[in-house]
Coordinates of C-alpha atoms in Angstrom, one line a residue:
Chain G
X1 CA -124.8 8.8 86.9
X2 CA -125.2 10.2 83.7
X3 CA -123.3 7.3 81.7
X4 CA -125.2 4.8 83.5
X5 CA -128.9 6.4 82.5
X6 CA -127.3 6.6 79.0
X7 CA -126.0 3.1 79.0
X8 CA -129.6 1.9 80.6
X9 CA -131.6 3.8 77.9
X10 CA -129.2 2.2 75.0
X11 CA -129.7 -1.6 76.8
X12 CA -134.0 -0.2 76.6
X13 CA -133.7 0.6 73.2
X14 CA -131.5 -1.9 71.8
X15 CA -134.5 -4.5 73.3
X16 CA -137.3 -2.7 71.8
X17 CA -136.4 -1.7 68.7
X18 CA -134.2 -5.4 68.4
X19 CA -137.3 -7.3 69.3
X20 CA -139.8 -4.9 67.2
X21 CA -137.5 -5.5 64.1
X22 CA -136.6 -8.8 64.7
X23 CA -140.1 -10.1 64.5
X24 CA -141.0 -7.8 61.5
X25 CA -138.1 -9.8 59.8
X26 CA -138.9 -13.3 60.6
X27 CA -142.8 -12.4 59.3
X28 CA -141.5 -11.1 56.1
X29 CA -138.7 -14.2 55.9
X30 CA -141.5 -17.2 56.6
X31 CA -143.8 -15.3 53.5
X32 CA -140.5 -15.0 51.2
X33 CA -139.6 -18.5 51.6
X34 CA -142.4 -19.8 50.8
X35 CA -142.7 -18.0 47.7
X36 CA -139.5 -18.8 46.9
X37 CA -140.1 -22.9 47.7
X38 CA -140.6 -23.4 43.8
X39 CA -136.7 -22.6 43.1
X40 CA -134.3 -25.4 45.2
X41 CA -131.3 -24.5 46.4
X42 CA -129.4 -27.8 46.8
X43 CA -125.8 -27.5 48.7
X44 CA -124.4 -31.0 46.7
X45 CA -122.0 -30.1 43.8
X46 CA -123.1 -32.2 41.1
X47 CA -125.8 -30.8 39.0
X48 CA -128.5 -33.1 37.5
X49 CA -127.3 -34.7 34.3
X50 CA -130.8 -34.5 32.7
X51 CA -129.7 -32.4 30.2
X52 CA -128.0 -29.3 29.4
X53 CA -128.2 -26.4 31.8
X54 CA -127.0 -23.0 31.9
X55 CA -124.6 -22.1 34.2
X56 CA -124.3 -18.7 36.0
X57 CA -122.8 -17.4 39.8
X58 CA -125.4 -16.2 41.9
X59 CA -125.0 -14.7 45.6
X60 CA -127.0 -12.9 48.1
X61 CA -125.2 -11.2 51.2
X62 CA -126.6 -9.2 53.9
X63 CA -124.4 -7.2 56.6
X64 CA -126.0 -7.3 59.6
X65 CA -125.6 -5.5 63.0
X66 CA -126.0 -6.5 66.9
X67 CA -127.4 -4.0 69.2
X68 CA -126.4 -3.2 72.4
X69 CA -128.6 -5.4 74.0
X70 CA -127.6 -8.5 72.4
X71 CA -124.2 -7.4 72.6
X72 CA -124.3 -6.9 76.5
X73 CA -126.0 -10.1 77.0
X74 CA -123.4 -11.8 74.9
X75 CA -120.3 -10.5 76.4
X76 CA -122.1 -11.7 80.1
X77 CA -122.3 -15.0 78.3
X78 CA -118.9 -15.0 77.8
X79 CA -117.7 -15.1 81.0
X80 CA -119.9 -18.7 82.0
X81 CA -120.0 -20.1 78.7
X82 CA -123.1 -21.4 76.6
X83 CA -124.8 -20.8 73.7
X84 CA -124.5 -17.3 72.8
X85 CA -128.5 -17.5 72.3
X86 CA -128.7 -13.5 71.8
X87 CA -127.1 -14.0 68.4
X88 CA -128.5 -17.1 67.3
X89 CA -131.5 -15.4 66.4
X90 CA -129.5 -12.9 64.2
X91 CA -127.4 -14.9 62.7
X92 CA -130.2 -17.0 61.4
X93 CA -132.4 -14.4 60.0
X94 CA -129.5 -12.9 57.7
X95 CA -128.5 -16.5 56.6
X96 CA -131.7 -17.0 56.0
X97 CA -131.8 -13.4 54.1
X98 CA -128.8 -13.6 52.3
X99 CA -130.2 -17.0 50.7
X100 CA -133.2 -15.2 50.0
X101 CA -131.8 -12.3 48.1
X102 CA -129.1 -15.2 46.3
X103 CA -132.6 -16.9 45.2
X104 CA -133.9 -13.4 44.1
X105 CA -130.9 -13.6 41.8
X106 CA -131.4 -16.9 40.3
X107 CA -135.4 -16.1 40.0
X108 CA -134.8 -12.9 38.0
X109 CA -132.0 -15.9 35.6
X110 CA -135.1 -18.1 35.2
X111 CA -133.2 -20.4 37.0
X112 CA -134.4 -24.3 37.8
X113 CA -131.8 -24.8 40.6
X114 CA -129.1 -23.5 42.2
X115 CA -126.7 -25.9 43.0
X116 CA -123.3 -26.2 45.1
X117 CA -124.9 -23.5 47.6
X118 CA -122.1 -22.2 50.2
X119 CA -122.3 -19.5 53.2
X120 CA -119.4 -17.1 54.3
X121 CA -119.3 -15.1 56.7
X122 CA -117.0 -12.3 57.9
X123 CA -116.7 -9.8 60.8
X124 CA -116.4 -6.4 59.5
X125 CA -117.7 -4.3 62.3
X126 CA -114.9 -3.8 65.0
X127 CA -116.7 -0.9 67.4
X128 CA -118.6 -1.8 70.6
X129 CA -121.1 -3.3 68.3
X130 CA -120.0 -6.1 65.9
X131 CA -121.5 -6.1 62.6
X132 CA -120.9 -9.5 60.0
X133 CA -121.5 -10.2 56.5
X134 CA -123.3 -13.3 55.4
X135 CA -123.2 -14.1 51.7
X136 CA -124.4 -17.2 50.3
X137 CA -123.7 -18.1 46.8
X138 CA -124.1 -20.8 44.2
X139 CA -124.4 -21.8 40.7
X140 CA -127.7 -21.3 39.0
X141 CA -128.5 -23.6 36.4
X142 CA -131.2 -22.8 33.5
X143 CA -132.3 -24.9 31.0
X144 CA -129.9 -24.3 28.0
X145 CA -131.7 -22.7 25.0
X146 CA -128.9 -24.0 22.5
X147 CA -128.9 -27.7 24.2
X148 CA -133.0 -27.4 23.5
X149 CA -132.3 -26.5 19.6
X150 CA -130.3 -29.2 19.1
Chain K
X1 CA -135.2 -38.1 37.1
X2 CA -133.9 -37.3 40.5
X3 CA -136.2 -34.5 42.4
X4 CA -135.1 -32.0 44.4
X5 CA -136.9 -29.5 46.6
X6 CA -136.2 -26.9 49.8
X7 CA -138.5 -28.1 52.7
X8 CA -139.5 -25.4 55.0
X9 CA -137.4 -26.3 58.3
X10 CA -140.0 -25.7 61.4
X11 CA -139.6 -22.2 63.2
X12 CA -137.0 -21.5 66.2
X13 CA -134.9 -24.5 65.8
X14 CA -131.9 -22.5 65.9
X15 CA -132.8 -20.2 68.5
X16 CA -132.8 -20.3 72.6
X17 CA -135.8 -21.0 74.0
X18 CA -135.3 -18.7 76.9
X19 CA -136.7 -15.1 76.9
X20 CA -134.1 -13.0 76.3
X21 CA -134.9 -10.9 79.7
X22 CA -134.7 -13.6 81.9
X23 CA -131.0 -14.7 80.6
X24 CA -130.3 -10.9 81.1
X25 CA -131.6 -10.8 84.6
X26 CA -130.1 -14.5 85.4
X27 CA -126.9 -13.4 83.7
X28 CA -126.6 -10.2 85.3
X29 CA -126.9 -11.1 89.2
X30 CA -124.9 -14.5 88.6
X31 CA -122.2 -12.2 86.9
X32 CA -122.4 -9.1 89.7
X33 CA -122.2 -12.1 92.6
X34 CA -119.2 -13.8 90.8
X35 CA -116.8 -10.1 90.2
X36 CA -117.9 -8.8 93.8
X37 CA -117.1 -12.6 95.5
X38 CA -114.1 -12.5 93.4
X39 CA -112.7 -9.1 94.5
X40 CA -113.4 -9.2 98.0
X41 CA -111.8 -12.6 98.1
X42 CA -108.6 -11.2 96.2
X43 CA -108.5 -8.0 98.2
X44 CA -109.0 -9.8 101.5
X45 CA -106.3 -12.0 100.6
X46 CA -103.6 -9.8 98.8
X47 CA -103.9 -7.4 101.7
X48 CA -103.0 -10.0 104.2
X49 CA -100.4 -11.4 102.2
X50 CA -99.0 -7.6 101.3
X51 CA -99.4 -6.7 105.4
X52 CA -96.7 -10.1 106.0
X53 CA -94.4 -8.4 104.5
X54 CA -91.9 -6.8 107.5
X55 CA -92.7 -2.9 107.9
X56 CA -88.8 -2.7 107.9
X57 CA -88.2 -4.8 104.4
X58 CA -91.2 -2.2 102.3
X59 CA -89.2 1.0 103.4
X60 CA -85.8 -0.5 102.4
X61 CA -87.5 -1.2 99.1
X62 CA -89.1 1.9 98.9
X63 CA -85.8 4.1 99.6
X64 CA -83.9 1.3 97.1
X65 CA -86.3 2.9 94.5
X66 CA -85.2 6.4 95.0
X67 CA -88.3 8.2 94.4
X68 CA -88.1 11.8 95.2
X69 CA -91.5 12.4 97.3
X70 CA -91.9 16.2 97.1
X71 CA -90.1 19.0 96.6
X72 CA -88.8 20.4 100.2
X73 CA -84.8 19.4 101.2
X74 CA -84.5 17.9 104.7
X75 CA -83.8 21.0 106.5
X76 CA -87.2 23.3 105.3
X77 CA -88.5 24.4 108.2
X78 CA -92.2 23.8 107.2
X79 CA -90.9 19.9 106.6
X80 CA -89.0 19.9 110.0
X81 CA -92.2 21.1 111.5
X82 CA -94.4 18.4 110.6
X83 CA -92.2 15.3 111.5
X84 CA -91.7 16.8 114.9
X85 CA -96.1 17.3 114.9
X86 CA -95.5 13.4 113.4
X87 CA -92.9 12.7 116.2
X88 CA -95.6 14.2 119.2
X89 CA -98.4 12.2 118.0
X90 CA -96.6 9.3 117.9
X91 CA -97.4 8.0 121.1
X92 CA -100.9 8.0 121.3
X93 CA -100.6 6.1 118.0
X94 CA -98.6 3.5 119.5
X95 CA -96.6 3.1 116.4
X96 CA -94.6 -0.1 116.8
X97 CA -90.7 0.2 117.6
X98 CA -88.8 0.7 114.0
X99 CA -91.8 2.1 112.2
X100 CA -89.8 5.2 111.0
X101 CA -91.9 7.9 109.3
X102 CA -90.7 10.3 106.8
X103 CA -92.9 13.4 106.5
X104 CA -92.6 15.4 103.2
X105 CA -93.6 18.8 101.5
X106 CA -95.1 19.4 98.2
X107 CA -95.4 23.4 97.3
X108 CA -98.2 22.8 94.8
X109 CA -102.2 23.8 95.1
X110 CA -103.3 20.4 95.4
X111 CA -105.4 19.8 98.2
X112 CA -104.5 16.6 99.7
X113 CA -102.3 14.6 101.8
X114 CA -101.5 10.7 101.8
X115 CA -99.2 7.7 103.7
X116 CA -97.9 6.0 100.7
X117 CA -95.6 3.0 100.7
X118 CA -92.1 3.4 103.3
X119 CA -93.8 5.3 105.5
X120 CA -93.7 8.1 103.9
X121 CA -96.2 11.1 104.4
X122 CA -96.8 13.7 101.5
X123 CA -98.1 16.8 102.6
X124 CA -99.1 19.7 99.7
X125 CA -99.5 23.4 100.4
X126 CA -102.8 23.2 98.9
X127 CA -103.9 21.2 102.0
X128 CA -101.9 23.2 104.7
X129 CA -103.1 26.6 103.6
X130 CA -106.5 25.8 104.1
X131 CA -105.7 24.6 108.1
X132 CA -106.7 26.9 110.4
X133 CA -105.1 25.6 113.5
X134 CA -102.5 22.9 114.8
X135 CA -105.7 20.7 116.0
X136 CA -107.1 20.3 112.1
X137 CA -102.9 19.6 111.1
X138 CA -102.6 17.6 113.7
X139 CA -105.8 15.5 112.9
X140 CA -104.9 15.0 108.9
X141 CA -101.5 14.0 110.4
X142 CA -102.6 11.2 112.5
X143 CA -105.0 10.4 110.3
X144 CA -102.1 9.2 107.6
X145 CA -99.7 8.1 110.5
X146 CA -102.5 5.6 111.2
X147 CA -102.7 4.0 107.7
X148 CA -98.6 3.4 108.3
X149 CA -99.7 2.1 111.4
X150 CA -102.4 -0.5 110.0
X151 CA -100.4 -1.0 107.2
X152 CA -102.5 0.1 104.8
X153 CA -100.4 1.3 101.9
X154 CA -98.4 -1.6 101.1
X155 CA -102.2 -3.7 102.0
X156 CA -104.1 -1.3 99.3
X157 CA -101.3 -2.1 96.7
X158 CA -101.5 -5.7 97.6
X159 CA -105.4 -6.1 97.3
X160 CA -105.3 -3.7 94.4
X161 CA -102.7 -5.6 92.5
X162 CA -104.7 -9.5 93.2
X163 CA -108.3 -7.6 92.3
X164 CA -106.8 -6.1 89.2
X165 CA -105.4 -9.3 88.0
X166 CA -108.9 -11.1 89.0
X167 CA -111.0 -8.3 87.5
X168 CA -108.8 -8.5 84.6
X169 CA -109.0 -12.1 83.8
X170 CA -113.0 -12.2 84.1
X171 CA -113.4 -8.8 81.9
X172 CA -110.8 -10.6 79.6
X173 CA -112.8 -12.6 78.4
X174 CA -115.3 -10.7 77.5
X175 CA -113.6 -7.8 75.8
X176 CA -113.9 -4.4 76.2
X177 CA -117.6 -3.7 75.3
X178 CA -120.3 -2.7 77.4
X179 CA -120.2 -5.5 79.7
X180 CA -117.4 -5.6 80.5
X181 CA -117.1 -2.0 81.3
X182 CA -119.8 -2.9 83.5
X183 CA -118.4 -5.5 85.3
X184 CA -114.6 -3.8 85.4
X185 CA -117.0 -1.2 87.7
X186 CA -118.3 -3.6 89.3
X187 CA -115.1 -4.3 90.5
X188 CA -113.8 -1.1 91.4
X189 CA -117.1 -0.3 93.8
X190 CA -116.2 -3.7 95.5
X191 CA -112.8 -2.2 96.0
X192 CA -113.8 0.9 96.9
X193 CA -115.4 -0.5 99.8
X194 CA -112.3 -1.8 101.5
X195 CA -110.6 1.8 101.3
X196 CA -113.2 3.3 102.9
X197 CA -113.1 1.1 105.4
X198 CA -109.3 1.6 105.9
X199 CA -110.1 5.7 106.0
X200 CA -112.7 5.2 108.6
X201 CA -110.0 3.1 110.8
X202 CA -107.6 6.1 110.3
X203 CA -110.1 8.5 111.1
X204 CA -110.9 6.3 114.5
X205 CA -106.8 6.1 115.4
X206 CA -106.2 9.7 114.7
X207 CA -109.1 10.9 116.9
X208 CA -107.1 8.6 119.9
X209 CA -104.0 10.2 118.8
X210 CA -105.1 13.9 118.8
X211 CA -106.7 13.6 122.0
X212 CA -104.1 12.5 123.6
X213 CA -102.0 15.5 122.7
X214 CA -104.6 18.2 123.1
X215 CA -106.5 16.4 125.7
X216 CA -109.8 17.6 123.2
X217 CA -111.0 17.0 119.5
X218 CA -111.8 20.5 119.3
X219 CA -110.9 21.0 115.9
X220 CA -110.5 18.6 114.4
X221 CA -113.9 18.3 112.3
X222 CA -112.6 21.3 110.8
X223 CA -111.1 20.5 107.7
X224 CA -113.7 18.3 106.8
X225 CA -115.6 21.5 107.2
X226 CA -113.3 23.1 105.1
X227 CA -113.4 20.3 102.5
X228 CA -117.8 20.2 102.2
X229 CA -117.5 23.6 101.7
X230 CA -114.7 23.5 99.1
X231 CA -116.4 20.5 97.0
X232 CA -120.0 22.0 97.6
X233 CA -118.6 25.3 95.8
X234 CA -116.7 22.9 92.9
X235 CA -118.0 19.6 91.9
X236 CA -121.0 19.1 94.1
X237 CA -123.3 17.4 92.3
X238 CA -126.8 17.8 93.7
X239 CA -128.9 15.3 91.7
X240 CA -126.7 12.7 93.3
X241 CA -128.3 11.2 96.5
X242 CA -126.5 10.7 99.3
X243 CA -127.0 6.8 99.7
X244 CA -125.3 6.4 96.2
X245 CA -122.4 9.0 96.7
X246 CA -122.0 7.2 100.6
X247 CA -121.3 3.6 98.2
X248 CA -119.2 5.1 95.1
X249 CA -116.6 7.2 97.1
X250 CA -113.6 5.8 98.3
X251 CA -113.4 8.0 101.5
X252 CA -116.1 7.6 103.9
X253 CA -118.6 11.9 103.4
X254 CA -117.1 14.5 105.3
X255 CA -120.4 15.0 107.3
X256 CA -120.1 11.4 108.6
X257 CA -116.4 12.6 109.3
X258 CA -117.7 14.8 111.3
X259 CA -120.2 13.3 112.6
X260 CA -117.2 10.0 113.4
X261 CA -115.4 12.6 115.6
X262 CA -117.9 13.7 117.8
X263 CA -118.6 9.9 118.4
X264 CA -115.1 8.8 119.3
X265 CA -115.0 11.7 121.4
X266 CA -118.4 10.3 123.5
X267 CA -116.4 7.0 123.4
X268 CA -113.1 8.4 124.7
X269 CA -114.9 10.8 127.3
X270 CA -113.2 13.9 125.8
X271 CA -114.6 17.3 125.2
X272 CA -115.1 18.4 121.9
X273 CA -114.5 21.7 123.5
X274 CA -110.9 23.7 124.3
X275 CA -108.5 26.0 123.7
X276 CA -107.1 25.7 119.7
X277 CA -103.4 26.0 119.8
X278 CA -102.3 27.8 116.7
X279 CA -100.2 27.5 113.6
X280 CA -96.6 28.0 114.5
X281 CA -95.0 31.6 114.1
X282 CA -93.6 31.9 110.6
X283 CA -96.0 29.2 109.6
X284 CA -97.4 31.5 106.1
X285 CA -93.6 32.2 105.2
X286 CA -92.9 28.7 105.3
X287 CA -96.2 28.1 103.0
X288 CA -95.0 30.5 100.4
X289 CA -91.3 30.0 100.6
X290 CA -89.7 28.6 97.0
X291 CA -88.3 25.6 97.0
X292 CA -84.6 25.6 96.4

């Protein structure tokens, strides 16, 4: 009785506290990207030929963590098959976060683009909980000071 | 010069439309139906297949395997004692011709007894020591002759084995996290069900039995007594009601052991009244004596 009031309570507060932050995130995201519209981050690998540019890496990663409410309803999902919809929701806010922060990066560079963008990702939690890292990364290019002095 | 710009992609197109609740609630009774349809199909089925077996082939396998079930020789008296209780209920069990049953003797403080596969009968001091007469024996006794009788052993391995393999293919798949846990449980209460059922059968057939040697239940409701008051004075646990401990345990509550006795003895037309015949002289030195 005990272990299922304690698993009910963690399936109650994984859902409340998920939901609370997961909208807090996607208000914050929307307001970023915009800010952030100015600076393009283009996934093809061949920089504009314009003129010189600056080169320099630039990445962004965020770890994120399911709770148990996500990951209950995903292991459920499992056994039928389907979109795994619990996580689609997370996985999208830290891509979307980890290209933020990369673009943070570049920003802080004075960068004009960054081009040849990429996403990884990798499992790194292995308890009852997974946990993944989502890094995106690219080149940034600036306009070259020593190209402009020529 | 070529442009290039980040258009904002519109909201949610990456996400499930559905509230997360409702795929939890959907998913949750479709998953439930589909582990308890599963089990009772498997344990229905690997119970029959396990009873076609011939009663005579499982205790040649059995005695092929050599297992040493207790620790009392042949010739202990306390052993000798209860196959000839075993061989005077026979009869009103109606145990088929060739069902050979093999009573043994554990000297431990375990309170139990149980048929297991072979026909064989264990029997621990634990359990003995808290009989007061031959009627309560005699009732524990045809209680586990009767799950020979129906076969029950070699059908609880069989309907274990198919559920497990079932259980373990759906679970598989979803790991070992929470929900699985949850449905592997799942599981087990379907199961759970099917071996109370077999006890309540056992409890039916021994009442039958018992009368017919004693020509009363008087008795018999005894050690179920004796077992309330033990597990009230252990692990009772009050906060759990007695709806949910009635689902969860794999023996039917002693009270509605009880209660089963009085009503086979309406249906049988015996009293519940009569004289109790004692333990046999020498009965406590066989208890205590060491084995060899």
């Amino acid at each position: 009785m005990e272990q299922i009031g304690l698993f009910v309570l963690l399936l109650i507060v994984g859902y409340a506290f998920g939901r609370m932050a997961e909208r807090r995130h996607l208000k914050s995201l929307i307001a970023r990207e915009h800010e952030m519209n100015a600076l393009p981050a283009i996934a093809s690998r061949f920089p504009p030929t314009d003129r010189a540019y600056d080169q320099r890496l630039v990445s962004g990663s965020v770890v994120i963590a399911s709770d148990h409410f996500k990951t209950f309803v995903s292991g459920l999902i499992n056994v039928f098959g389907g979109r795994v919809t619990p996580f689609e929701s997370l996985i999208d806010r830290a891509r979307r976060e980890a290209l933020l922060r990369m673009k943070t990066e570049a920003q802080s560079l004075d960068a004009a683009y960054v081009f040849n963008v990429k996403y990884e990702t990798s499992r790194i939690g292995s308890g009852r909980v997974p946990a993944m890292e989502v890094l995106a990364y690219g080149t940034a290019l600036m306009a070259s000071r020593t190209a402009a002095g020529d | 010069m070529v442009d290039y710009e980040n258009r904002q992609p519109p909201e949610g197109i990456n996400l499930g439309g559905v509230h997360p609740l409702r795929s939890f609630a959907t998913l949750l009774v479709a998953a439930a139906v589909l582990v308890t349809g599963l089990v009772v199909v498997a344990q229905f089925a690997g119970a029959f297949a396990a009873r076609l077996v011939p009663f005579a082939t499982e205790r040649r396998v059995v005695q092929g395997l050599d297992i040493a079930f207790g620790d009392a020789p042949a010739d202990d008296p306390m052993r000798m004692y209860l196959n000839a209780l075993a061989v005077r209920l026979a009869p009103g069990l109606d145990l088929p011709h060739g069902m050979i049953l093999s009573v043994h003797y554990q000297r431990s403080d375990t309170v139990n007894a149980f048929a297991t596969l072979g026909g064989n009968l264990l029997f621990y001091r634990g359990l003995l020591e808290r009989l007061p007469s031959e009627n309560a024996l005699a009732t524990v006794m045809a209680h586990e002759m009767a799950h020979v009788l129906h076969r029950d052993p070699v059908a609880g391995l069989g309907g274990g084995v198919a559920s497990a393999l079932v259980l373990s293919a759906i679970t598989g798949s979803v790991g070992t996290g929470a929900a699985g846990d949850a449905l592997s449980r799942t599981g087990l209460l379907t199961g759970v069900q099917f071996t109370r059922r077999m006890e309540a059968r056992a409890d039916r057939a021994a009442a039958v039995a018992v009368a017919g040697l004693y020509g009363h239940l008087n008795g018999a409701g005894t050690l179920f007594e004796t077992l309330a008051e033990t597990r009230s004075a252990s692990h009772d646990r009050p906060g759990t009601p007695r709806w949910l401990e009635r689902f969860v345990a794999t023996h039917p509550l002693d009270e509605d052991r009880v209660e089963t006795i009085a009503a086979r003895a309406r249906e049988l037309r015996v009293p519940v009244t009569g004289p109790l015949t004692p333990l046999p002289d020498g009965f406590e030195d066989w208890l205590q004596a060491a084995p060899d």
